Structures are given as structure tokens and as C-alpha cells.
Short mmCIF file of C-alpha atoms and ligand atoms in Angstrom, two decimals:
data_model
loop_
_atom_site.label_atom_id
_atom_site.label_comp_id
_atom_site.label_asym_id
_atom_site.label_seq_id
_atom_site.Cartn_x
_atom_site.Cartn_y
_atom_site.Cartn_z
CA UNK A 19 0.00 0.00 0.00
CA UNK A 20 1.49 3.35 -1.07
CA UNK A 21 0.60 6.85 0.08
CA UNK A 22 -0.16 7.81 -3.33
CA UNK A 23 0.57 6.72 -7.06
CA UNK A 24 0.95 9.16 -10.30
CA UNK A 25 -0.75 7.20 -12.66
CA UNK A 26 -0.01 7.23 -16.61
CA UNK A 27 2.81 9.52 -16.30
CA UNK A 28 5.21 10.88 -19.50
CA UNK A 29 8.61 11.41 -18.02
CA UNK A 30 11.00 13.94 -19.16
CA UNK A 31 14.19 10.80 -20.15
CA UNK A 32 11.16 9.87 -23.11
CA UNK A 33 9.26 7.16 -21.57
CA UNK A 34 5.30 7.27 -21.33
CA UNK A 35 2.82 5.76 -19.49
CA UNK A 36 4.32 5.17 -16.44
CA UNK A 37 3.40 4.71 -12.57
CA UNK A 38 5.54 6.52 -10.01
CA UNK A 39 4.63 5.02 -6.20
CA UNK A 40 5.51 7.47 -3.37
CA UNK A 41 5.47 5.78 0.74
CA UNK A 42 6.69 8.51 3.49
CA UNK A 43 7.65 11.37 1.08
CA UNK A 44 9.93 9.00 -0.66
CA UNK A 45 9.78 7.86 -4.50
CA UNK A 46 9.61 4.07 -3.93
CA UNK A 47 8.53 2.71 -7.49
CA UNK A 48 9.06 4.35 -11.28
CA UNK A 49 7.23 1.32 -13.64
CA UNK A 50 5.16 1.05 -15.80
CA UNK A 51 1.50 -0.77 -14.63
CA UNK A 52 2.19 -0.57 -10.76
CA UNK A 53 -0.59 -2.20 -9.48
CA UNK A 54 -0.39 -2.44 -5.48
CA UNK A 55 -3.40 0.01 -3.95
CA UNK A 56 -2.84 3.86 -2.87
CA UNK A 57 -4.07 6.28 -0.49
CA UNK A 58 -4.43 8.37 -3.14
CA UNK A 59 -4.57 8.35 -6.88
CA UNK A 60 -3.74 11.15 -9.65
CA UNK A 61 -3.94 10.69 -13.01
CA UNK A 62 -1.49 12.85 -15.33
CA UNK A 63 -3.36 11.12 -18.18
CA UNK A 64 -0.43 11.17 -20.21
CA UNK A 65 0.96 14.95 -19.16
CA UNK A 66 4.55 15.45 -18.33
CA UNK A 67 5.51 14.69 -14.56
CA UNK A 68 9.23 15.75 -13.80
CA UNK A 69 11.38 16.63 -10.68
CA UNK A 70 10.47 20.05 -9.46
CA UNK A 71 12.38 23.37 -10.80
CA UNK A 72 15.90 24.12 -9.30
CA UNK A 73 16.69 27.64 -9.40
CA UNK A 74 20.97 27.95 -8.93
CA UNK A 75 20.74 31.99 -8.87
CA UNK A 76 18.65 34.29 -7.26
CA UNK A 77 18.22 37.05 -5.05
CA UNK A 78 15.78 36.93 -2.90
CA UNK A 79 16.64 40.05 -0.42
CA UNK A 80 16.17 42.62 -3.52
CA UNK A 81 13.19 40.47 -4.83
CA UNK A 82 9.83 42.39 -5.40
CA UNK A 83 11.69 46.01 -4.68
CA UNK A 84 10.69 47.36 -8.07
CA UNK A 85 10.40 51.07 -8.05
CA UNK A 86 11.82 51.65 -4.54
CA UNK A 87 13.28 54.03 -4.27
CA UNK A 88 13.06 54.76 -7.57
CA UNK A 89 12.92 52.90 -11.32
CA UNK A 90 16.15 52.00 -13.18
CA UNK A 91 16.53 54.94 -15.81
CA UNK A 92 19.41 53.59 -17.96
CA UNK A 93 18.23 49.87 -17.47
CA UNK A 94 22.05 49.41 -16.81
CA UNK A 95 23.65 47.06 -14.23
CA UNK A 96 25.45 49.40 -12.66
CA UNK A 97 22.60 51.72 -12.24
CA UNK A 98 21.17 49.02 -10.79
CA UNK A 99 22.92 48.52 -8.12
CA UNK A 100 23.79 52.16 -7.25
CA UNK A 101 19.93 52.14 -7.13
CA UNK A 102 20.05 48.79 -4.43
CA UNK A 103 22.68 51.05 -2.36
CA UNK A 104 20.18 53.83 -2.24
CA UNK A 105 17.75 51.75 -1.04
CA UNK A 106 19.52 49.51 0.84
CA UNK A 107 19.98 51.90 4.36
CA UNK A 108 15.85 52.13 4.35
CA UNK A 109 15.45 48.44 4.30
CA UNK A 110 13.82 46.22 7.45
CA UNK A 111 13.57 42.58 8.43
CA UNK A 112 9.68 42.56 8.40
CA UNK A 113 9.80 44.09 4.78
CA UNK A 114 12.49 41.58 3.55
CA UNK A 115 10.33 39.10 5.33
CA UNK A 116 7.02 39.67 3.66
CA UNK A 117 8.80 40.09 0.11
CA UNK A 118 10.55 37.20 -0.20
CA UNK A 119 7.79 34.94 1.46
CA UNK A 120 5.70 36.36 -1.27
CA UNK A 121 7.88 35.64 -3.91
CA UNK A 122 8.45 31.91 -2.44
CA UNK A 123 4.54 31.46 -2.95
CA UNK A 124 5.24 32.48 -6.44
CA UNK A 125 7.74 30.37 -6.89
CA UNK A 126 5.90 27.03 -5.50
CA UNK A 127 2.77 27.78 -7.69
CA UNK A 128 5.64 27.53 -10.70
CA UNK A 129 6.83 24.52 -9.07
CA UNK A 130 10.23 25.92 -8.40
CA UNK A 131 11.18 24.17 -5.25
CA UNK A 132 14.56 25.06 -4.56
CA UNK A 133 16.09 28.49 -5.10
CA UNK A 134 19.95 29.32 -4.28
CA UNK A 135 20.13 33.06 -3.58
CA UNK A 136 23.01 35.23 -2.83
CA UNK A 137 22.28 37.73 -0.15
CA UNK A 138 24.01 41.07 -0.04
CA UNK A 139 26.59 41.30 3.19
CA UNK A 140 27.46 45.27 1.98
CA UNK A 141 25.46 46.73 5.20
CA UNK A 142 27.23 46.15 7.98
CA UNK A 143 23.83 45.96 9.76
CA UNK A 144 23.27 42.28 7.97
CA UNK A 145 19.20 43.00 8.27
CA UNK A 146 19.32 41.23 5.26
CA UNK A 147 21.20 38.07 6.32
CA UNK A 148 18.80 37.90 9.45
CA UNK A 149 15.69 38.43 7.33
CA UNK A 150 17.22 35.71 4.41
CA UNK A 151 18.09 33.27 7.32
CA UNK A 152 13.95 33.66 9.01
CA UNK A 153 12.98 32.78 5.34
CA UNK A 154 14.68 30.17 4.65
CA UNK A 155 13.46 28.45 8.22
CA UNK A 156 10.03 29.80 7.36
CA UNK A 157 9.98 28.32 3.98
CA UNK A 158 11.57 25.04 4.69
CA UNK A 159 8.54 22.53 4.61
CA UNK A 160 8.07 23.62 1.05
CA UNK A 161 11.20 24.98 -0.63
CA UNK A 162 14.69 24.28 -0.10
CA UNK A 163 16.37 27.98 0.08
CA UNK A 164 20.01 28.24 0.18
CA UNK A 165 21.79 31.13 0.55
CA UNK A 166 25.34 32.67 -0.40
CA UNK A 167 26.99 35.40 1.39
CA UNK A 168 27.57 38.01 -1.41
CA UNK A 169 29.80 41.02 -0.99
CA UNK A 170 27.65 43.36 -3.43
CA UNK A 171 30.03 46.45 -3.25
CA UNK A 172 32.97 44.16 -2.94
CA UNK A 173 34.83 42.23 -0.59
CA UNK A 174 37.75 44.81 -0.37
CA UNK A 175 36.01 47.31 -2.35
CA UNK A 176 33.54 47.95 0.48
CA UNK A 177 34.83 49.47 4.00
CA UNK A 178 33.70 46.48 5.92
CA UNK A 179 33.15 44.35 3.23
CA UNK A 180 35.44 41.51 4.93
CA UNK A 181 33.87 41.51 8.16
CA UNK A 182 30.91 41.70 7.26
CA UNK A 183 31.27 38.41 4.78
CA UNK A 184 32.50 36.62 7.48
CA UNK A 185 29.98 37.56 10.41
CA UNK A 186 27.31 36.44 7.77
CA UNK A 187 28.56 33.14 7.49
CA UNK A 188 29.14 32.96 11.34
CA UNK A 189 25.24 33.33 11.11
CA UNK A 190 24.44 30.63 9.37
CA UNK A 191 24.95 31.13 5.54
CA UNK A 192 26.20 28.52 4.00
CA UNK A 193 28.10 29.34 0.42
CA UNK A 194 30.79 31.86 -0.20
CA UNK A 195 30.04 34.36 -2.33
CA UNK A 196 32.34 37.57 -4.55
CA UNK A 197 32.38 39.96 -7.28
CA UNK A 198 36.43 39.93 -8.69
CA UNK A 199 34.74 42.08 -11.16
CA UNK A 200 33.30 44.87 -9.09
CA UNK A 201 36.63 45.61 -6.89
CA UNK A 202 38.98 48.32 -7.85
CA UNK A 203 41.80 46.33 -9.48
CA UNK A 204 41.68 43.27 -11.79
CA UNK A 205 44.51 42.62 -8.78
CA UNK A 206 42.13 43.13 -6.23
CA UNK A 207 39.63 41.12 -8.29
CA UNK A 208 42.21 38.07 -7.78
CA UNK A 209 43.19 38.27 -4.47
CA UNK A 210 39.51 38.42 -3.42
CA UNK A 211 39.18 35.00 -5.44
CA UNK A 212 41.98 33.91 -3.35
CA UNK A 213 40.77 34.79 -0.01
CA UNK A 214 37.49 33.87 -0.83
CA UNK A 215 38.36 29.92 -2.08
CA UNK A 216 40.62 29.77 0.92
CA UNK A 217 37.57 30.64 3.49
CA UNK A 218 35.54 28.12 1.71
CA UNK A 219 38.36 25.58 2.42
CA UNK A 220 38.99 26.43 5.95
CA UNK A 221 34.93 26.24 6.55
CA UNK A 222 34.08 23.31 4.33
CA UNK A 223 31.98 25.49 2.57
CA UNK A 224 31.20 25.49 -1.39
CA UNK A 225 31.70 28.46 -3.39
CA UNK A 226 29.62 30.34 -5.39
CA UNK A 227 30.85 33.62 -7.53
CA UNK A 228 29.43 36.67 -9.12
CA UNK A 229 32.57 35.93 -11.81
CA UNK A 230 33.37 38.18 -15.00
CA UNK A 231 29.21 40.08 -15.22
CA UNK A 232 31.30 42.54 -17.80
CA UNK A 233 31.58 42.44 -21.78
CA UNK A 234 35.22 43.34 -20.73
CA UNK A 235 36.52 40.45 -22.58
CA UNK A 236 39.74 40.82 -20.35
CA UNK A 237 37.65 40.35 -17.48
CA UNK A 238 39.17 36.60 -16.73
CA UNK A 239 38.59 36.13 -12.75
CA UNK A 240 36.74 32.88 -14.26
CA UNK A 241 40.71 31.40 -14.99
CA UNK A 242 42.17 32.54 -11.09
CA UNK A 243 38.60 30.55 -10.14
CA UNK A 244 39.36 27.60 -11.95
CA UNK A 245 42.95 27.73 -10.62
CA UNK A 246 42.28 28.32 -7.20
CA UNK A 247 39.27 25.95 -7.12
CA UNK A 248 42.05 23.50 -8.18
CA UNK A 249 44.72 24.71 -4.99
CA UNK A 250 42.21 24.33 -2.45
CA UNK A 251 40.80 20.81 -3.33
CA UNK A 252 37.12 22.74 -4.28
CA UNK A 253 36.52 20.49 -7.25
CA UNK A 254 32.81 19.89 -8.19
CA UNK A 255 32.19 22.75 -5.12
CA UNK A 256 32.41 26.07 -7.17
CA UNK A 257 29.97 27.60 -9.51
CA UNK A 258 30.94 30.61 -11.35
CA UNK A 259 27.91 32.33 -12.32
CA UNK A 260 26.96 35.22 -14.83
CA UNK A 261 30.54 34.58 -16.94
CA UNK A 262 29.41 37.04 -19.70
CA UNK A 263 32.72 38.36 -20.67
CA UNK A 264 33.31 35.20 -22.03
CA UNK A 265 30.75 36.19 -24.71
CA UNK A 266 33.20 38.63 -26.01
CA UNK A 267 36.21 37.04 -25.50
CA UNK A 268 39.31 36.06 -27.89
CA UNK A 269 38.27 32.33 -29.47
CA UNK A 270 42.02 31.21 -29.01
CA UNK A 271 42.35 32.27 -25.18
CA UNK A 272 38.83 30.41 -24.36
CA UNK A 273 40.36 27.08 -25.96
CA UNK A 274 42.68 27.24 -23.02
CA UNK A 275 39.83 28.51 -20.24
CA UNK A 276 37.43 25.94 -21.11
CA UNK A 277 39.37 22.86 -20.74
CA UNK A 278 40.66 24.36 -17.24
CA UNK A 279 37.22 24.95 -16.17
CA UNK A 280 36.39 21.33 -17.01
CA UNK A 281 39.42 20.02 -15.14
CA UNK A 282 38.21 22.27 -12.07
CA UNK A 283 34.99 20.94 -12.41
CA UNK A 284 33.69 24.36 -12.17
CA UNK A 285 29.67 24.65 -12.69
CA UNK A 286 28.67 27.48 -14.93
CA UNK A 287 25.92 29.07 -14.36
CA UNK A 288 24.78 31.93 -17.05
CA UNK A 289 21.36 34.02 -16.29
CA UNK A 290 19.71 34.53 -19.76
CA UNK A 291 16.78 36.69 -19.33
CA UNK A 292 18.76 39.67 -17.10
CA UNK A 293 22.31 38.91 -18.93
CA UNK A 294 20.20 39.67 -22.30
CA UNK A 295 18.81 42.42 -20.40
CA UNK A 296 22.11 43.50 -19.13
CA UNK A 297 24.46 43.11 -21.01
CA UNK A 298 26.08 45.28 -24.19
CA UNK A 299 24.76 47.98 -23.15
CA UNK A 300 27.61 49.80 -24.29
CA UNK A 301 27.34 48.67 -27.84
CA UNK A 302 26.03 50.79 -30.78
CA UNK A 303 25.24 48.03 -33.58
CA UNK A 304 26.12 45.14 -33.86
CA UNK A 305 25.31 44.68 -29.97
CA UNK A 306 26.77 41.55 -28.92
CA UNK A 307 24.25 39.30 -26.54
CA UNK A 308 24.89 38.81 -23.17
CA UNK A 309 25.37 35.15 -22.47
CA UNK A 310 28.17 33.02 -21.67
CA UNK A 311 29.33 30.38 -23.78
CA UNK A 312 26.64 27.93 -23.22
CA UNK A 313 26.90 25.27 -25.97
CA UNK A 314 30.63 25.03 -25.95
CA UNK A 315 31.03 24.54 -22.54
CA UNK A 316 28.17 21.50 -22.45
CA UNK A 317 30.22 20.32 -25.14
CA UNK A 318 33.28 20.24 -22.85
CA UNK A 319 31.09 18.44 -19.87
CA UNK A 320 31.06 21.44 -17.61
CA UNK A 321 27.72 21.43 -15.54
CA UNK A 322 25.71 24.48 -16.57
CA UNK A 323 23.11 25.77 -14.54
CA UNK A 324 20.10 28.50 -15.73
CA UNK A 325 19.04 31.25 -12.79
CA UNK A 326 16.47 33.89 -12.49
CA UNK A 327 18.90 36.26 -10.69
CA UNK A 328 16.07 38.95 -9.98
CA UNK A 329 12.49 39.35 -10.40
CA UNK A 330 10.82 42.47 -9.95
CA UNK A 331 14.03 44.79 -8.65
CA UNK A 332 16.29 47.40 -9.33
CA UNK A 333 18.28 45.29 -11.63
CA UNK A 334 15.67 43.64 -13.55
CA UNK A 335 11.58 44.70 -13.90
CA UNK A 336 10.58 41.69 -15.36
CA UNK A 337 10.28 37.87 -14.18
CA UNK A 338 7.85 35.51 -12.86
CA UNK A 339 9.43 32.78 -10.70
CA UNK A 340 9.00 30.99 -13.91
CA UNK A 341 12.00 28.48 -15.19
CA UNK A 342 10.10 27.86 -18.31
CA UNK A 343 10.26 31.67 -18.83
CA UNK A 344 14.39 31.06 -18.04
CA UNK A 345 14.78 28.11 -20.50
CA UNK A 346 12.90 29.74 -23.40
CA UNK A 347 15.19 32.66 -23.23
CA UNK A 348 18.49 30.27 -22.93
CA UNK A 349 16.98 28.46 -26.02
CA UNK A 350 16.64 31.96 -28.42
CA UNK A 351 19.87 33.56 -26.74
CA UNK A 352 22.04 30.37 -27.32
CA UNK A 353 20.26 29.45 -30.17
CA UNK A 354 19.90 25.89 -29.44
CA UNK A 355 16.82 25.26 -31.20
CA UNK A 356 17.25 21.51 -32.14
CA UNK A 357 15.18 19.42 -29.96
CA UNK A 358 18.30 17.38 -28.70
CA UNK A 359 18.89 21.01 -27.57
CA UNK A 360 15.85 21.49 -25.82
CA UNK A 361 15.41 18.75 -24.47
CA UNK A 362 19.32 19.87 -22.79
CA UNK A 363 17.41 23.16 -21.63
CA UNK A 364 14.96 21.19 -19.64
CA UNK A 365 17.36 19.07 -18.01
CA UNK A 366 19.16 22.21 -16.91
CA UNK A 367 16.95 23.96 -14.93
CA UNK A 368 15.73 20.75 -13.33
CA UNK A 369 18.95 18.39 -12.83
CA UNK A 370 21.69 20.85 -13.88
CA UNK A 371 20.47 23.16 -11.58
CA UNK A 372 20.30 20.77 -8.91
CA UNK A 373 23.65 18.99 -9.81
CA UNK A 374 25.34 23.22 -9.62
CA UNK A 375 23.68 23.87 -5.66
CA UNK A 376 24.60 20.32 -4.46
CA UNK A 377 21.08 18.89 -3.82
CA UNK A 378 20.42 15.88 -1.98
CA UNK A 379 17.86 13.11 -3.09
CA UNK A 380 16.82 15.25 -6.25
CA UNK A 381 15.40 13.00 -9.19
CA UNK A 382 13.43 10.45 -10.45
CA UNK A 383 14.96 7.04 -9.26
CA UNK A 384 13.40 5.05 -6.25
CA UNK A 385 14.64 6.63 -2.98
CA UNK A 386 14.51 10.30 -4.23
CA UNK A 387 12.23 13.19 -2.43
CA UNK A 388 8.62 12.69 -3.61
CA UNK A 389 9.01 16.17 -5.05
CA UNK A 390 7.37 16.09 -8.62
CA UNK A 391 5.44 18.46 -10.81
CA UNK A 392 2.49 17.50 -13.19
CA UNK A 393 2.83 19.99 -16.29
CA UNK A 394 0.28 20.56 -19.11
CA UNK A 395 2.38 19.20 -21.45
CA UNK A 396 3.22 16.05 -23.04
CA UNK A 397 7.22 16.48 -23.07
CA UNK A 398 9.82 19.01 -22.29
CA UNK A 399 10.03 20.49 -25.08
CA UNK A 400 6.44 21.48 -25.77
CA UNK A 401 6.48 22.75 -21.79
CA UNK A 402 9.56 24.95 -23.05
CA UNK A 403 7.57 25.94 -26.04
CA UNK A 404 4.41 26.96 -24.07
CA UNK A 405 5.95 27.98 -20.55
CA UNK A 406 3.26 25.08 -19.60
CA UNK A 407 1.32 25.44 -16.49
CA UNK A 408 1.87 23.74 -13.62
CA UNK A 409 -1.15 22.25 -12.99
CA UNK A 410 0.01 19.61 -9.39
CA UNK A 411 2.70 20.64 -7.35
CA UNK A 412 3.81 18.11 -5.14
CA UNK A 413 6.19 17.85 -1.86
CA UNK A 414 7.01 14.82 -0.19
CA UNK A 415 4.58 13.30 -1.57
CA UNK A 416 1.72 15.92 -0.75
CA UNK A 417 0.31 18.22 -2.87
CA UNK A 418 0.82 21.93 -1.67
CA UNK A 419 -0.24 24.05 -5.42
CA UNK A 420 -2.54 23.24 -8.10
CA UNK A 421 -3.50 25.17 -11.37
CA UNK A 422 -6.12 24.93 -13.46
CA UNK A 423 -5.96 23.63 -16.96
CA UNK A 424 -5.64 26.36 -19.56
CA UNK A 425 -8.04 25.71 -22.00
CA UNK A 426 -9.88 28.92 -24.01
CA UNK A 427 -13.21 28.53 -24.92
CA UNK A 428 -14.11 29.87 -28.47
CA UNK A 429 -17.15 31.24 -30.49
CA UNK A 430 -16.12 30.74 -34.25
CA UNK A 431 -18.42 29.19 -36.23
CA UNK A 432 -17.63 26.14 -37.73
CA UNK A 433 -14.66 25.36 -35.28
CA UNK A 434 -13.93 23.43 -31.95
CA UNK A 435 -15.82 24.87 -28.77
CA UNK A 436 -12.49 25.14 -26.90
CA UNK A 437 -8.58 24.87 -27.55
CA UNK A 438 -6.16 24.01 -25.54
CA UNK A 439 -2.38 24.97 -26.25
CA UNK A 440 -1.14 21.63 -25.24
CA UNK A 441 -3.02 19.89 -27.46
CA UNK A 442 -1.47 20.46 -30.34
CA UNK A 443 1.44 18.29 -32.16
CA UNK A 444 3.98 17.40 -29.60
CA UNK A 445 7.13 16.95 -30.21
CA UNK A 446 7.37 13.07 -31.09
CA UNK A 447 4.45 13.57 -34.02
CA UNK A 448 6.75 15.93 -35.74
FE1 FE2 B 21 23.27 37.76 -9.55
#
């Protein structure tokens, strides 16, 4: 007797029609025709059940901020965060609080169930680390939060931006964080990677880096990284995230880079609907896109990961919590439009996102976390193509969101009553 069974289930690895038995918030069957009785029964009738969304890179304390104190002007990054410094002084722990545990209920309605975010240790105050560190308590029963001490205004740059990265980790935060990019030298930039890997060490902490957000294509803190993720024994423990300078880089230096990164096991992780955003800003025509290297360093077997980075803030206006919304970006910006390729983009921001924040019990296989969502789509690439609802959300093996099919009802004479997006071809019929 199981607690519940997903009947007739299409599985993002290709295989259809198949029962997934869950006992104690644990997967304990994935077969086809499981037959022993359940609690409780759904039926995906054939819709796409897969492991919940991972999101590798957010930020959660800025989340929802939009138009405090004021909007971006120049829609530039570094407006962006002059504009979080403005606001930053005026913030407090109950408003933190109530944005981000708004956001979260986004987020689980999207079936986004774990979220990585880095939280800004620039304020020597830390309200933010003590507001981040009640969420991710708060939240725990339903999403899996983790968060990274991140030195916004630099670890040297900033006047107590060393302290204050290492008090916030003495609270309770458990990834190291930087931005080589942001402090004052591209010497400073390296030492900071130094010190930072070498924290990480001493604490047995991973590592996760603001690296190279620039269309500098000299910024290169991504190769001191590599190297120093190599010196301290952090293989398979750092993720360098953003890497957009490595759009613009010289071809002949990244056939060096890449195969380090591989050997360092580095995870990339590149952030296509704000880097887009972002990114060339100070381009006239042709304006080079603002996205790392994505298909060339698959090809070289380095993890990559997909993040939100910011929804609703002074970075970024737009965003939904959505990783559909994150993978149909990465498929136009990267132009991987093959279905091999898209079929990559959904494994990313479910198990390459997972595999880049080091999560526990994540998949499909007997003995995984019930954690599943039902989508209103037959396969991964038609829930790319349609940014498919979520229509069951399930934790542990309980459901804890549930959407409504979309289906529009029409008044066209001499054609069906209703249509419903998902019904069209999928992607084995073409
Ligand atoms: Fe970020």
C-alpha cells in the first residue's frame, strides 16, 4: 500500500505511461502498470511529470523592490545597483520578510522548489542576512532555500566588506560568495578569489561567484577561479555564475579557459533573461548578446546551470518565478533550437540546476524526495515551447499548489468549442 501513485505519467528521459509510487515522502517505485493500492490516486493522463524546478541563482533580499526608491533609468547594471545602495539603508527585516515569502509562494505555484540566492553582506547591519536566514526556516517545509553570502560592493572594495562576509557566514549562511569584477583592481579582483576559495576551504563550505558580469573580454577572474578551485581541493564545489565576458572574448584564449574549467569541475551558471537584459549595453550596432558560452562549454562536460537572478528589482523589472520563462530565453539567446537542444534546456533547470547547488535526493529514481510536478504538457520540449502550467505541485509526496488547466473557450463558427495549447502536435508527431 502506497501513500499515493501518479498514474499514466510521461517522463521527461522519453518514456510514457508510467506509474511513479511514493510511501513517506519517498519515490519508492518508477514502472510502468504498478498495481499495489494507494491512499491516493492522480492521473497525469499522459501529461509530463518531472522533478520540481531548481533555481541555482537568485536574489531573494532585492526580490519584489521594483520602483523603490526609484525605477532603473538607464536599465544598466550598474545603475542598478547604485539604485540597491540607495535603497539599501531604508530596508527592514519585516519588509524583507514579507517580500521574499511572497515571492516563495510564487515560486511554488511555478513549481520551483529550490532556489539558491546570494544575499548582499554590503550593510554592515546584515538586516538582510537575518531576514534571508527567518525565510529560509520559514519556507523550509516547502522549498529548499540556500543562501550565499555576497559582498555586493565588494569584498575589499567595500569598508567592511570583509567583516561583514565573514559575520554572515558565522550566522548561518552557507556558500561563499564575490564579485572579482566589481573591486577596484583586476589585482584586487584576484586576491579576493583567493581569499574567498581559501575561506571556503577552511569552513568546508562550497563556493559560489558573481565571476566576470562585464563584456570586458579581459575580465578573466573565471581562470584565477578555476585555478584556485584547483589549490584548495574545491573540485565539483564552485559555480561561477553570470561569466558574460566570455561572450566577447578572444576564441584562441577560451580554448585554453574551457578545458581548465572542465578540469576544475567548475559549474557554470549563465542568467539569460537579465544577462540579455544586461548586457552590451555599451554597444552601438552590432550589440553583442549577453550570455556566456553555453553550448561550448556543455560540449566540454562542464555542468551548466540556468538562474532567475532577480524578479521584480532594481536590476531587472521583469520575471515571474517561472524556469520555463528562463529556459525559453536560454533556447533563443544560445540558439539551441534543435530538440536534442531542448530537451538539454529542460534538463538544466531541473537536474543541472540541482547537480550546480549540491542537492540531496533530487530526481526520479526510487529513494529520491517525492518532489514532482504534473505539467500541461506532453514532453519538455512542448512545456519549453508553451511555458506550460503547472497544474500539481507536489512535496514529499503531498500536494501543496494546483493550477487549473488552460483551456480557451471559443465562439467561431464552424470550429472546436475550446482549444487548448497543449493539445497540439507534440514533439514526437513531428
Ligand atoms: Fe546575480
Amino acid at each position: 500500500m502506497f501513500d499515493l501513485v501518479i498514474r499514466n505519467a510521461n517522463l521527461p528521459d522519453g518514456r510514457i505511461g508510467i506509474d511513479i509510487a511514493i510511501t513517506g515522502g519517498k519515490i519508492e517505485a518508477v514502472d510502468a502498470g504498478i498495481t499495489a493500492d494507494a491512499g491516493q490516486v492522480i492521473d497525469a493522463a499522459g501529461r509530463l511529470v518531472s522533478p520540481p524546478f531548481v533555481d541555482p541563482h537568485f536574489h531573494m533580499d532585492a526580490t519584489l523592490s521594483l520602483g523603490l526608491p526609484r525605477m532603473n533609468r538607464s536599465g544598466t547594471l550598474l545603475e542598478g545597483i547604485a539604485l540597491w545602495g540607495e535603497l539599501r539603508p531604508t530596508l527592514t527585516k519585516e519588509a524583507l520578510v514579507d517580500r521574499a515569502l511572497r515571492y516563495c509562494d510564487l515560486a511554488v505555484s511555478q513549481g520551483l522548489l529550490a532556489i539558491r540566492s546570494h544575499v548582499d553582506t554590503s550593510d554592515p547591519r546584515l538586516v538582510t542576512v537575518e531576514a534571508m536566514l527567518e525565510v529560509r526556516d520559514r519556507v523550509a517545509p516547502y522549498l529548499d532555500l540556500q543562501l550565499v553570502a555576497f559582498p555586493q560592493d565588494g569584498y575589499y572594495r567595500a569598508p567592511d566588506g570583509v567583516p561583514a562576509l565573514n559575520r554572515a557566514l558565522d550566522m548561518g549562511v552557507g556558500v561563499v560568495g564575490g564579485i572579482p569584477h566589481f573591486e577596484r583592481t583586476t589585482a584586487d579582483g584576484a586576491a579576493s578569489v583567493e581569499a574567498l576559495c581559501r575561506i571556503a576551504a577552511d569552513r568546508g563550505l562550497p563556493v559560489d561567484m558573481h565571476c566576470d558580469e562585464t563584456d570586458d573580454p579581459l575580465s578573466r577572474h573565471v581562470e584565477t577561479l578555476a585555478a584556485q578551485t584547483k589549490r584548495f581541493g574545491l573540485e565539483g564545489r564552485v559555480v561561477g555564475s553570470h561569466l558574460t565576458s566570455m561572450h566577447s572574448m578572444d576564441n584562441y584564449y577560451v580554448s585554453k579557459l574551457i578545458p581548465l574549467m572542465a578540469e576544475a569541475k567548475l559549474h557554470a551558471v549563465a542568467n539569460p533573461l537579465i544577462n540579455i537584459m544586461l548586457q552590451g549595453r555599451h554597444d552601438t550596432y552590432p550589440r553583442r548578446r549577453g550570455m556566456t558560452r553555453v553550448p561550448e562549454l556543455l560540449a566540454a562536460g562542464i555542468n551548466v546551470g540556468f538562474g532567475h537572478d532577480c524578479v521584480m528589482d532594481p536590476r531587472y523589472s521583469m520575471g515571474s518565478g517561472d524556469m520555463l520563462e528562463v529556459g525559453h530565453m536560454a533556447i533563443h539567446v544560445a540558439q539551441m533550437a534543435s530538440i536534442a537542444d531542448k530537451q538539454k534546456i529542460f534538463e538544466i533547470v531541473t537536474f543541472g540546476n540541482a547537480c550546480a547547488i549540491g542537492l540531496e535526493n533530487y530526481g526520479l529514481k526510487k529513494g529520491c524526495n517525492a518532489d514532482l510536478v504534473i505539467l500541461q504538457a506532453s514532453d519538455p520540449v512542448e512545456a519549453l515551447r508553451l511555458k506550460a502550467n503547472r497544474l500539481t505541485v507536489i512535496r514529499r509526496g503531498k500536494v501543496i499548489a494546483q493550477t487549473a488547466p488552460r483551456v480557451s473557450r471559443l465562439a467561431l463558427d464552424g470550429r472546436p468549442a475550446e482549444v487548448d495549447g497543449a493539445a497540439y502536435a507534440p514533439t514526437a508527431a513531428r
